[in-house]
């Protein structure tokens, strides 16, 4: 666990030229805090201790402004930059080395108890305010533009932009 925290802090330090130290990132950046809380909440969720899991998620949302459902699956080295208003739904899956900016929603389109949130493959960047909705897949290395609305699968390495995102 300590190695995973250190790896995440180093990732933020390498990503953000404004970051001056690992201590600054650990104590003052909302993204790493939200991800640490999520790891704890997800642990309890996997044990079917849903109330405790949601309690950790709620405390995290209160402290960081980032809402991650305890059921979401998140890979390594996710950077949530500026974070406020990020929402990640219960059945969302996020791969390794992704970047998510503030105001992003990985949401569902239905209320059925099935896979209803996006799967985001490795090395995906999702721009500010983007809404990625439904049980779709965002291919490895894809770029989702700011304020894009994505409701269909995105091929690997594609760039999607616009109000109803089209490949660019």
mmCIF file of C-alpha atoms in Angstrom:
data_model
loop_
_atom_site.group_PDB
_atom_site.id
_atom_site.type_symbol
_atom_site.label_atom_id
_atom_site.label_comp_id
_atom_site.label_asym_id
_atom_site.label_seq_id
_atom_site.Cartn_x
_atom_site.Cartn_y
_atom_site.Cartn_z
ATOM 1 C CA UNK A 1 0.000 0.000 0.000
ATOM 2 C CA UNK A 2 2.811 2.415 0.861
ATOM 3 C CA UNK A 3 4.474 1.708 -2.488
ATOM 4 C CA UNK A 4 1.184 2.403 -4.297
ATOM 5 C CA UNK A 5 0.776 5.744 -2.489
ATOM 6 C CA UNK A 6 4.372 6.715 -3.271
ATOM 7 C CA UNK A 7 3.881 5.703 -6.924
ATOM 8 C CA UNK A 8 0.749 7.869 -7.158
ATOM 9 C CA UNK A 9 2.465 10.873 -5.557
ATOM 10 C CA UNK A 10 5.440 10.507 -7.959
ATOM 11 C CA UNK A 11 2.975 10.353 -10.859
ATOM 12 C CA UNK A 12 1.405 13.653 -9.788
ATOM 13 C CA UNK A 13 4.860 15.212 -9.310
ATOM 14 C CA UNK A 14 5.927 14.145 -12.808
ATOM 15 C CA UNK A 15 2.628 15.342 -14.303
ATOM 16 C CA UNK A 16 2.285 18.745 -12.619
ATOM 17 C CA UNK A 17 5.129 21.275 -12.970
ATOM 18 C CA UNK A 18 3.456 23.421 -10.291
ATOM 19 C CA UNK A 19 3.884 20.694 -7.661
ATOM 20 C CA UNK A 20 6.850 21.532 -5.454
ATOM 21 C CA UNK A 21 7.021 18.439 -3.239
ATOM 22 C CA UNK A 22 5.449 15.075 -2.528
ATOM 23 C CA UNK A 23 4.265 16.435 0.830
ATOM 24 C CA UNK A 24 2.431 19.262 -0.932
ATOM 25 C CA UNK A 25 0.716 16.760 -3.221
ATOM 26 C CA UNK A 26 -0.158 14.366 -0.388
ATOM 27 C CA UNK A 27 -1.601 17.037 1.871
ATOM 28 C CA UNK A 28 -3.017 19.656 -0.475
ATOM 29 C CA UNK A 29 -4.063 17.986 -3.738
ATOM 30 C CA UNK A 30 -7.631 16.588 -3.765
ATOM 31 C CA UNK A 31 -7.012 13.832 -6.345
ATOM 32 C CA UNK A 32 -4.630 11.646 -4.320
ATOM 33 C CA UNK A 33 -6.811 12.014 -1.218
ATOM 34 C CA UNK A 34 -9.922 10.978 -3.154
ATOM 35 C CA UNK A 35 -8.095 7.969 -4.603
ATOM 36 C CA UNK A 36 -6.810 6.876 -1.198
ATOM 37 C CA UNK A 37 -10.317 7.125 0.273
ATOM 38 C CA UNK A 38 -11.623 5.217 -2.755
ATOM 39 C CA UNK A 39 -9.178 2.364 -2.202
ATOM 40 C CA UNK A 40 -10.448 2.028 1.370
ATOM 41 C CA UNK A 41 -14.111 2.335 0.333
ATOM 42 C CA UNK A 42 -13.633 -0.193 -2.483
ATOM 43 C CA UNK A 43 -12.086 -2.649 -0.013
ATOM 44 C CA UNK A 44 -15.208 -2.505 2.177
ATOM 45 C CA UNK A 45 -17.485 -2.606 -0.881
ATOM 46 C CA UNK A 46 -15.821 -5.847 -2.020
ATOM 47 C CA UNK A 47 -16.609 -7.303 1.424
ATOM 48 C CA UNK A 48 -20.302 -6.323 0.964
ATOM 49 C CA UNK A 49 -19.948 -3.790 3.795
ATOM 50 C CA UNK A 50 -21.827 -1.229 1.724
ATOM 51 C CA UNK A 51 -22.668 1.240 4.491
ATOM 52 C CA UNK A 52 -19.040 1.576 5.603
ATOM 53 C CA UNK A 53 -17.936 1.823 1.970
ATOM 54 C CA UNK A 54 -20.433 4.603 1.266
ATOM 55 C CA UNK A 55 -19.418 6.370 4.481
ATOM 56 C CA UNK A 56 -15.787 6.557 3.306
ATOM 57 C CA UNK A 57 -16.953 7.720 -0.131
ATOM 58 C CA UNK A 58 -19.123 10.428 1.433
ATOM 59 C CA UNK A 59 -16.294 11.722 3.631
ATOM 60 C CA UNK A 60 -14.055 11.779 0.562
ATOM 61 C CA UNK A 61 -16.618 13.747 -1.460
ATOM 62 C CA UNK A 62 -17.016 16.232 1.391
ATOM 63 C CA UNK A 63 -13.243 16.754 1.690
ATOM 64 C CA UNK A 64 -12.308 16.764 -2.004
ATOM 65 C CA UNK A 65 -15.351 17.565 -4.157
ATOM 66 C CA UNK A 66 -14.659 14.341 -6.069
ATOM 67 C CA UNK A 67 -17.382 11.686 -6.018
ATOM 68 C CA UNK A 68 -16.225 8.126 -6.680
ATOM 69 C CA UNK A 69 -18.671 5.302 -6.040
ATOM 70 C CA UNK A 70 -17.045 2.565 -3.943
ATOM 71 C CA UNK A 71 -17.958 -0.009 -6.589
ATOM 72 C CA UNK A 72 -15.914 1.685 -9.307
ATOM 73 C CA UNK A 73 -12.715 -0.058 -10.368
ATOM 74 C CA UNK A 74 -9.709 2.224 -10.775
ATOM 75 C CA UNK A 75 -6.290 1.237 -12.103
ATOM 76 C CA UNK A 76 -2.894 2.612 -11.185
ATOM 77 C CA UNK A 77 -1.564 6.148 -11.540
ATOM 78 C CA UNK A 78 -4.870 7.903 -12.255
ATOM 79 C CA UNK A 79 -4.419 11.677 -12.163
ATOM 80 C CA UNK A 80 -7.527 13.674 -11.282
ATOM 81 C CA UNK A 81 -6.444 17.230 -12.047
ATOM 82 C CA UNK A 82 -8.265 19.992 -10.151
ATOM 83 C CA UNK A 83 -10.940 17.399 -9.400
ATOM 84 C CA UNK A 84 -13.910 19.464 -8.278
ATOM 85 C CA UNK A 85 -17.129 18.032 -9.650
ATOM 86 C CA UNK A 86 -15.715 14.739 -10.934
ATOM 87 C CA UNK A 87 -18.285 11.923 -10.691
ATOM 88 C CA UNK A 88 -17.349 8.278 -11.283
ATOM 89 C CA UNK A 89 -20.234 5.797 -11.218
ATOM 90 C CA UNK A 90 -20.551 2.402 -9.579
ATOM 91 C CA UNK A 91 -19.772 0.151 -12.537
ATOM 92 C CA UNK A 92 -17.143 2.411 -14.115
ATOM 93 C CA UNK A 93 -13.775 0.844 -14.846
ATOM 94 C CA UNK A 94 -10.689 3.032 -15.352
ATOM 95 C CA UNK A 95 -7.377 1.639 -16.579
ATOM 96 C CA UNK A 96 -3.827 2.703 -15.765
ATOM 97 C CA UNK A 97 -2.146 6.053 -16.471
ATOM 98 C CA UNK A 98 -5.320 8.030 -17.213
ATOM 99 C CA UNK A 99 -5.914 11.743 -16.669
ATOM 100 C CA UNK A 100 -9.315 13.170 -15.731
ATOM 101 C CA UNK A 101 -9.950 16.903 -15.416
ATOM 102 C CA UNK A 102 -12.521 18.706 -13.271
ATOM 103 C CA UNK A 103 -16.209 18.429 -13.990
ATOM 104 C CA UNK A 104 -15.969 15.046 -15.728
ATOM 105 C CA UNK A 105 -18.792 12.547 -15.323
ATOM 106 C CA UNK A 106 -18.435 8.832 -15.982
ATOM 107 C CA UNK A 107 -22.133 8.157 -15.646
ATOM 108 C CA UNK A 108 -24.948 5.826 -16.518
ATOM 109 C CA UNK A 109 -27.983 6.165 -18.743
ATOM 110 C CA UNK A 110 -30.184 3.612 -16.951
ATOM 111 C CA UNK A 111 -31.008 2.632 -13.402
ATOM 112 C CA UNK A 112 -30.956 -1.136 -13.976
ATOM 113 C CA UNK A 113 -28.575 -3.132 -11.736
ATOM 114 C CA UNK A 114 -26.224 -4.014 -14.634
ATOM 115 C CA UNK A 115 -22.984 -2.636 -16.106
ATOM 116 C CA UNK A 116 -24.170 0.886 -16.874
ATOM 117 C CA UNK A 117 -21.043 3.069 -16.663
ATOM 118 C CA UNK A 118 -18.075 3.460 -19.031
ATOM 119 C CA UNK A 119 -14.951 1.364 -19.267
ATOM 120 C CA UNK A 120 -11.916 3.595 -19.830
ATOM 121 C CA UNK A 121 -8.835 1.774 -21.103
ATOM 122 C CA UNK A 122 -5.217 2.743 -20.305
ATOM 123 C CA UNK A 123 -3.636 6.128 -21.095
ATOM 124 C CA UNK A 124 -6.888 7.977 -21.778
ATOM 125 C CA UNK A 125 -7.229 11.732 -21.220
ATOM 126 C CA UNK A 126 -10.709 13.078 -20.481
ATOM 127 C CA UNK A 127 -10.993 16.855 -20.735
ATOM 128 C CA UNK A 128 -12.736 19.330 -18.473
ATOM 129 C CA UNK A 129 -16.500 18.947 -18.236
ATOM 130 C CA UNK A 130 -16.741 15.893 -20.495
ATOM 131 C CA UNK A 131 -19.667 13.546 -19.959
ATOM 132 C CA UNK A 132 -18.947 9.916 -20.813
ATOM 133 C CA UNK A 133 -22.207 8.026 -20.425
ATOM 134 C CA UNK A 134 -23.416 4.450 -20.585
ATOM 135 C CA UNK A 135 -21.767 1.028 -20.778
ATOM 136 C CA UNK A 136 -19.358 2.103 -23.507
ATOM 137 C CA UNK A 137 -15.633 1.551 -23.942
ATOM 138 C CA UNK A 138 -13.078 4.318 -24.416
ATOM 139 C CA UNK A 139 -10.127 2.772 -26.264
ATOM 140 C CA UNK A 140 -6.525 2.922 -25.107
ATOM 141 C CA UNK A 141 -4.816 6.264 -25.709
ATOM 142 C CA UNK A 142 -8.034 8.075 -26.669
ATOM 143 C CA UNK A 143 -8.491 11.787 -26.039
ATOM 144 C CA UNK A 144 -11.893 13.127 -25.008
ATOM 145 C CA UNK A 145 -12.180 16.884 -25.510
ATOM 146 C CA UNK A 146 -13.460 19.409 -23.002
ATOM 147 C CA UNK A 147 -17.259 19.418 -22.644
ATOM 148 C CA UNK A 148 -17.651 16.497 -25.045
ATOM 149 C CA UNK A 149 -20.663 14.238 -24.591
ATOM 150 C CA UNK A 150 -19.696 10.659 -25.448
ATOM 151 C CA UNK A 151 -22.388 7.964 -25.685
ATOM 152 C CA UNK A 152 -20.750 5.543 -28.154
ATOM 153 C CA UNK A 153 -17.582 3.452 -28.045
ATOM 154 C CA UNK A 154 -14.369 5.325 -28.858
ATOM 155 C CA UNK A 155 -11.631 3.509 -30.805
ATOM 156 C CA UNK A 156 -8.069 3.380 -29.459
ATOM 157 C CA UNK A 157 -6.044 6.570 -30.019
ATOM 158 C CA UNK A 158 -9.085 8.485 -31.325
ATOM 159 C CA UNK A 159 -9.869 12.087 -30.425
ATOM 160 C CA UNK A 160 -13.499 12.909 -29.656
ATOM 161 C CA UNK A 161 -14.798 16.460 -29.441
ATOM 162 C CA UNK A 162 -18.054 18.364 -29.534
ATOM 163 C CA UNK A 163 -21.446 18.413 -27.863
ATOM 164 C CA UNK A 164 -22.298 14.958 -29.243
ATOM 165 C CA UNK A 165 -18.704 13.920 -29.661
ATOM 166 C CA UNK A 166 -17.519 13.027 -33.123
ATOM 167 C CA UNK A 167 -14.156 11.548 -33.985
ATOM 168 C CA UNK A 168 -11.645 14.197 -35.116
#
